Short mmCIF file of C-alpha atoms in Angstrom, two decimals:
data_model
loop_
_atom_site.label_atom_id
_atom_site.label_comp_id
_atom_site.label_asym_id
_atom_site.label_seq_id
_atom_site.Cartn_x
_atom_site.Cartn_y
_atom_site.Cartn_z
CA MET C 1 -83.44 57.10 1.14
CA ARG C 2 -80.81 59.99 1.04
CA ARG C 3 -82.09 61.18 4.33
CA ALA C 4 -81.66 57.75 5.59
CA ALA C 5 -78.19 57.42 4.30
CA VAL C 6 -77.39 60.92 6.09
CA GLY C 7 -78.76 59.44 9.20
CA LEU C 8 -76.56 56.54 9.57
CA VAL C 9 -73.46 58.71 8.98
CA ALA C 10 -74.95 61.20 11.47
CA LEU C 11 -75.48 58.09 13.81
CA ALA C 12 -72.16 56.58 13.59
CA ALA C 13 -70.39 59.98 14.06
CA LEU C 14 -72.60 60.74 17.02
CA ILE C 15 -72.38 57.53 19.24
CA ILE C 16 -69.25 55.74 18.02
CA PRO C 17 -65.93 56.83 19.62
CA ALA C 18 -64.01 54.73 17.20
CA PRO C 19 -64.11 51.27 15.53
CA VAL C 20 -64.49 48.80 18.04
CA ALA C 21 -63.35 45.44 16.51
CA SER C 22 -63.01 43.62 13.19
CA ALA C 23 -66.31 41.51 12.43
CA GLY C 24 -65.36 37.76 12.19
CA PRO C 25 -67.67 34.94 12.23
CA PRO C 26 -69.86 34.13 15.12
CA SER C 27 -68.39 32.54 18.04
CA THR C 28 -69.31 28.63 18.89
CA ARG C 29 -68.00 28.65 22.45
CA GLY C 30 -70.43 28.40 25.32
CA ASP C 31 -74.25 27.57 25.03
CA ASP C 32 -75.29 30.82 23.44
CA LYS C 33 -77.00 30.61 20.16
CA VAL C 34 -76.68 32.89 17.36
CA ILE C 35 -79.56 33.32 14.77
CA GLU C 36 -78.63 35.28 11.50
CA LEU C 37 -80.97 37.82 9.82
CA PRO C 38 -80.38 36.45 6.08
CA GLY C 39 -79.81 39.88 3.84
CA ALA C 40 -79.96 42.42 6.74
CA SER C 41 -77.84 45.20 5.91
CA SER C 42 -77.95 46.65 9.46
CA ALA C 43 -79.76 45.90 12.78
CA GLU C 44 -80.88 47.72 15.97
CA GLY C 45 -84.39 46.60 17.37
CA ILE C 46 -86.16 43.31 18.34
CA ALA C 47 -89.42 42.70 19.83
CA GLU C 48 -90.96 39.47 21.63
CA GLY C 49 -93.82 37.77 19.27
CA GLU C 50 -96.32 35.09 20.33
CA GLY C 51 -94.69 31.95 22.05
CA THR C 52 -90.85 31.64 20.74
CA THR C 53 -91.53 34.16 17.82
CA PHE C 54 -89.52 37.36 17.72
CA PHE C 55 -89.53 40.40 15.47
CA ALA C 56 -86.07 42.00 14.24
CA GLY C 57 -85.34 45.26 11.97
CA ASP C 58 -83.15 46.32 9.40
CA LEU C 59 -82.02 49.52 10.93
CA MET C 60 -81.54 51.58 7.81
CA LYS C 61 -83.95 49.63 5.26
CA GLY C 62 -86.84 49.63 7.94
CA ASP C 63 -87.39 45.90 6.90
CA ILE C 64 -88.73 43.48 9.39
CA PHE C 65 -87.60 40.03 10.07
CA ARG C 66 -89.45 37.09 11.86
CA GLY C 67 -87.72 34.41 13.76
CA ASP C 68 -88.17 31.91 16.05
CA ILE C 69 -85.57 31.09 19.37
CA ARG C 70 -86.45 27.55 19.60
CA ARG C 71 -85.65 26.73 15.89
CA GLY C 72 -82.74 29.00 15.43
CA THR C 73 -84.13 30.43 12.26
CA ALA C 74 -85.18 34.01 10.85
CA ARG C 75 -86.39 35.45 7.48
CA LEU C 76 -87.55 38.58 6.08
CA PHE C 77 -91.00 39.30 6.97
CA ILE C 78 -92.05 42.74 5.85
CA ASP C 79 -90.52 44.27 2.92
CA VAL C 80 -91.23 48.15 3.68
CA PRO C 81 -91.48 51.08 1.35
CA ASP C 82 -88.21 53.04 0.53
CA GLY C 83 -87.48 55.72 3.15
CA ARG C 84 -88.22 54.04 6.51
CA MET C 85 -86.21 53.17 9.05
CA ALA C 86 -86.74 50.43 12.05
CA VAL C 87 -84.98 51.25 15.23
CA GLY C 88 -86.92 50.09 18.47
CA MET C 89 -89.91 48.06 18.37
CA LYS C 90 -92.65 46.24 20.58
CA ALA C 91 -95.19 43.85 19.51
CA ASP C 92 -99.05 43.84 21.01
CA VAL C 93 -99.46 40.25 20.44
CA GLU C 94 -103.24 40.79 21.63
CA ASN C 95 -103.88 42.92 18.83
CA GLY C 96 -101.47 41.41 16.25
CA LEU C 97 -99.64 44.99 15.95
CA LEU C 98 -96.08 45.78 15.77
CA PHE C 99 -95.12 49.55 16.65
CA VAL C 100 -91.63 50.62 15.16
CA ALA C 101 -89.80 53.50 15.97
CA GLY C 102 -88.58 55.55 13.10
CA GLY C 103 -85.43 56.87 13.94
CA PHE C 104 -84.23 60.09 12.04
CA THR C 105 -87.36 59.87 9.78
CA GLY C 106 -89.43 61.49 12.96
CA GLN C 107 -92.18 58.87 12.39
CA ALA C 108 -93.53 55.55 13.82
CA TYR C 109 -94.85 52.51 12.16
CA VAL C 110 -97.69 49.95 12.74
CA TYR C 111 -97.85 46.75 11.32
CA ASP C 112 -100.08 44.07 11.25
CA THR C 113 -98.28 40.63 12.19
CA ASP C 114 -100.87 38.64 10.38
CA THR C 115 -101.34 40.34 7.08
CA ARG C 116 -97.86 41.96 6.87
CA LYS C 117 -99.27 45.50 5.81
CA THR C 118 -98.76 48.60 7.36
CA VAL C 119 -101.66 49.45 9.53
CA ALA C 120 -100.72 53.17 10.21
CA THR C 121 -97.74 55.75 9.46
CA TYR C 122 -97.29 58.61 11.99
CA GLN C 123 -95.24 61.71 11.79
CA LEU C 124 -94.72 62.14 15.64
CA THR C 125 -92.77 65.56 15.10
CA ALA C 126 -91.53 67.56 12.36
CA ASP C 127 -88.55 69.08 14.47
CA PRO C 128 -85.32 67.26 13.89
CA ALA C 129 -85.52 63.76 15.80
CA PHE C 130 -84.44 60.47 16.39
CA ILE C 131 -87.28 58.32 17.26
CA ASN C 132 -85.48 55.45 19.21
CA ASP C 133 -87.94 53.13 21.22
CA VAL C 134 -91.19 52.19 22.13
CA ALA C 135 -93.31 50.71 25.12
CA VAL C 136 -96.53 49.01 24.77
CA THR C 137 -99.47 49.23 27.22
CA ASP C 138 -102.91 48.31 27.35
CA ASP C 139 -104.00 51.32 25.84
CA GLY C 140 -101.55 52.17 23.26
CA ALA C 141 -97.58 52.75 22.75
CA TRP C 142 -94.99 55.37 23.93
CA PHE C 143 -92.07 56.35 21.92
CA THR C 144 -89.00 58.04 22.87
CA ASN C 145 -87.14 60.77 21.35
CA SER C 146 -82.93 60.91 21.85
CA VAL C 147 -82.86 64.42 20.44
CA LYS C 148 -85.41 66.03 22.81
CA GLY C 149 -87.18 65.58 26.25
CA GLU C 150 -90.31 64.28 24.74
CA LEU C 151 -92.29 61.42 24.26
CA TYR C 152 -95.31 60.49 22.02
CA PHE C 153 -98.35 58.41 22.36
CA VAL C 154 -100.30 56.22 20.05
CA PRO C 155 -103.58 54.98 21.31
CA VAL C 156 -104.99 51.87 20.48
CA ASP C 157 -108.87 51.57 21.20
CA ARG C 158 -110.79 48.37 22.53
CA HIS C 159 -110.99 46.93 19.00
CA GLY C 160 -107.50 46.75 18.60
CA LYS C 161 -107.18 49.86 16.12
CA PRO C 162 -104.63 52.34 16.49
CA GLY C 163 -106.15 56.13 16.70
CA ASP C 164 -105.39 59.09 14.46
CA GLU C 165 -104.34 61.39 17.14
CA VAL C 166 -100.81 61.43 18.51
CA ARG C 167 -100.19 62.64 22.06
CA LYS C 168 -97.10 64.92 22.62
CA LEU C 169 -95.79 64.44 26.68
CA THR C 170 -93.18 67.03 27.46
CA LEU C 171 -91.06 65.96 30.12
CA LYS C 172 -89.62 68.06 33.23
CA GLY C 173 -86.70 67.25 35.52
CA PRO C 174 -83.43 64.97 35.03
CA ALA C 175 -84.63 62.88 32.18
CA ALA C 176 -85.28 65.71 29.89
CA GLU C 177 -81.91 66.84 29.85
CA THR C 178 -80.12 66.56 26.34
CA PRO C 179 -76.32 67.23 27.18
CA ALA C 180 -75.42 64.99 24.00
CA ASP C 181 -76.62 64.36 20.71
CA PHE C 182 -78.36 60.93 21.80
CA ASN C 183 -80.08 61.07 25.18
CA LEU C 184 -83.39 59.44 25.85
CA ASN C 185 -83.10 56.03 24.68
CA GLY C 186 -84.88 52.64 26.05
CA ILE C 187 -88.32 52.60 27.39
CA ALA C 188 -90.36 49.78 29.44
CA ALA C 189 -93.84 50.05 30.83
CA VAL C 190 -94.64 48.96 34.32
CA ARG C 191 -97.51 49.10 36.99
CA GLY C 192 -99.91 48.35 34.27
CA GLY C 193 -98.62 51.26 31.93
CA ARG C 194 -99.29 54.06 34.81
CA THR C 195 -95.36 54.50 35.14
CA LEU C 196 -92.65 54.44 32.45
CA ILE C 197 -89.02 53.63 32.93
CA LEU C 198 -86.82 55.48 30.60
CA ALA C 199 -82.68 54.70 29.89
CA HIS C 200 -80.95 57.84 29.20
CA SER C 201 -77.61 57.01 27.12
CA ALA C 202 -76.10 60.47 27.79
CA ASN C 203 -76.57 60.48 31.51
CA GLU C 204 -76.08 56.87 31.89
CA ALA C 205 -79.15 56.55 33.98
CA LEU C 206 -82.53 55.28 34.67
CA TYR C 207 -85.71 57.21 35.13
CA THR C 208 -89.11 56.96 35.84
CA VAL C 209 -92.21 59.33 34.66
CA GLU C 210 -95.94 59.04 35.41
CA PRO C 211 -97.65 60.20 32.24
CA GLY C 212 -100.91 60.95 33.46
CA SER C 213 -103.24 62.80 31.07
CA GLY C 214 -101.59 66.05 30.84
CA GLU C 215 -99.39 67.75 28.65
CA TYR C 216 -96.29 67.84 31.09
CA ALA C 217 -94.88 65.26 33.53
CA ASP C 218 -92.00 65.48 35.80
CA THR C 219 -89.26 62.76 35.98
CA ALA C 220 -87.59 61.42 38.82
CA LYS C 221 -83.98 59.31 38.88
CA ILE C 222 -83.64 55.91 39.88
CA THR C 223 -80.48 56.05 41.78
CA GLY C 224 -77.80 53.46 41.29
CA ALA C 225 -74.59 52.68 39.56
CA SER C 226 -73.93 54.56 36.21
CA LEU C 227 -74.65 52.44 33.25
CA PRO C 228 -72.40 53.86 30.56
CA TYR C 229 -73.82 53.28 27.05
CA VAL C 230 -77.20 52.47 28.25
CA ASP C 231 -79.48 51.54 25.31
CA GLY C 232 -82.57 49.23 25.14
CA ILE C 233 -84.07 47.84 28.36
CA VAL C 234 -86.48 45.09 29.61
CA VAL C 235 -88.34 44.77 32.59
CA LYS C 236 -90.11 41.86 34.35
CA GLY C 237 -91.25 42.30 37.86
CA ASN C 238 -88.42 43.93 39.52
CA THR C 239 -85.82 42.68 37.49
CA LEU C 240 -84.49 45.20 34.85
CA TRP C 241 -81.83 44.42 32.03
CA ALA C 242 -80.05 47.31 30.52
CA VAL C 243 -78.19 46.37 27.37
CA GLN C 244 -74.90 48.65 26.89
CA ASN C 245 -74.09 48.67 23.51
CA MET C 246 -70.36 49.84 23.08
CA ILE C 247 -68.96 47.82 26.23
CA ASN C 248 -70.62 44.75 24.91
CA GLN C 249 -72.74 43.92 28.08
CA VAL C 250 -76.04 43.76 29.85
CA SER C 251 -76.49 44.68 33.24
CA ARG C 252 -79.25 42.63 35.20
CA VAL C 253 -80.43 44.92 37.97
CA ARG C 254 -82.62 44.75 40.78
CA LEU C 255 -85.45 47.61 41.33
CA ASP C 256 -86.58 48.35 44.69
CA SER C 257 -90.43 48.48 45.01
CA ARG C 258 -90.69 52.17 44.98
CA LEU C 259 -88.75 52.24 41.92
CA ASP C 260 -86.47 54.76 43.75
CA SER C 261 -83.18 52.88 43.23
CA PHE C 262 -81.57 49.92 42.03
CA GLU C 263 -78.79 47.50 42.69
CA VAL C 264 -76.73 45.68 39.76
CA LYS C 265 -76.88 42.14 40.45
CA ASP C 266 -74.91 40.68 37.70
CA VAL C 267 -73.42 41.82 34.15
CA ILE C 268 -73.98 39.29 31.44
CA THR C 269 -71.62 39.09 28.70
CA SER C 270 -70.86 36.70 25.47
CA PRO C 271 -68.34 36.24 22.62
CA ASP C 272 -70.94 36.21 20.35
CA PHE C 273 -72.01 40.23 21.34
CA GLN C 274 -70.84 42.64 18.75
CA VAL C 275 -72.38 46.03 20.12
CA PRO C 276 -75.93 44.60 21.30
CA THR C 277 -78.64 47.28 21.35
CA THR C 278 -82.01 46.00 22.23
CA GLY C 279 -83.33 42.59 23.97
CA ALA C 280 -86.46 40.79 24.23
CA LEU C 281 -87.35 38.16 27.07
CA PHE C 282 -88.49 34.57 26.56
CA GLY C 283 -88.61 33.15 30.06
CA ASP C 284 -84.86 32.56 30.95
CA THR C 285 -83.71 33.29 27.50
CA LEU C 286 -82.39 36.76 26.57
CA ALA C 287 -82.51 37.48 22.59
CA LEU C 288 -80.32 40.60 21.91
CA VAL C 289 -79.52 42.38 18.49
CA ASN C 290 -75.96 42.75 17.03
CA ALA C 291 -75.92 46.33 15.87
CA LYS C 292 -72.14 46.30 15.00
CA PHE C 293 -71.95 50.04 15.09
CA GLY C 294 -68.28 50.92 14.34
CA VAL C 295 -67.39 46.93 13.73
CA GLN C 296 -65.05 47.09 10.76
CA GLY C 297 -66.11 44.53 7.76
CA ALA C 298 -69.59 44.12 9.46
CA SER C 299 -71.48 42.16 6.71
CA THR C 300 -73.97 39.87 8.53
CA TYR C 301 -76.48 40.74 11.53
CA GLU C 302 -77.54 38.36 14.29
CA VAL C 303 -79.51 37.74 17.09
CA VAL C 304 -77.86 36.33 20.16
CA LEU C 305 -79.36 34.14 22.82
CA VAL C 306 -78.20 34.14 26.43
CA ASP C 307 -79.21 33.13 29.79
CA ALA C 308 -81.04 35.76 31.36
CA ARG C 309 -79.87 35.09 34.95
#
């Protein structure tokens, strides 16, 4: 846990310019709904489960919560072993698996959403790393590393069993740039998993990569407006939601058919946002986690529901 504690200090120092606000009780204004993660000491990731179920993580403890957006409730679901972290996460609903990025540990975890047991633990890299987010495809899961221009793939076989071998994909081109301490961040799979969209926090940009089967892959910028503090992304069809943590907003953008460019169509805000980091889509509802990085006096952590349109 000492490594995780050091990681939290480093995370705060690297991405937070200054305290942003004092943490008060959630707002009751508007139609937004706030769902508390009871007992959470921190938060960062969220994943859409079956129906109206969501999973969310305690960033520094690594624990997993399960909630329901319709009921407006959540509770501790998996009490994980000491030393883990829970950053971005995605659920493979068909196979009953939850993939979780392990941050400064350099690890990734796979949990069984029926038994709550750990299915697999992967040491994605032994080098300094921040394993930040994950995208699930029909064949497995891709993880980003915010420190290096690399992606990691964990395969899943046709029986829903994660494989033993991790594939490292070294990126080339603009998405591989590491001008700051936190670079690659959110990730989403499109076109049946043949293409990945990457969010790059330092470059305030979106990129595409077609991972193929080799060790290296070129990346290309999706041209459009700058997206300051871009974090997690959610994609459905030609719509992408880019969570922008420190400025408390989500940009809803329209992607062109070639994924060459995008246009910001709307900016979603809420009085309940306190540094949202990642999102999950439930129909016309977007569920976002308040990470509260730099928020003074933060003692509770929540999922905020907003209109996705």
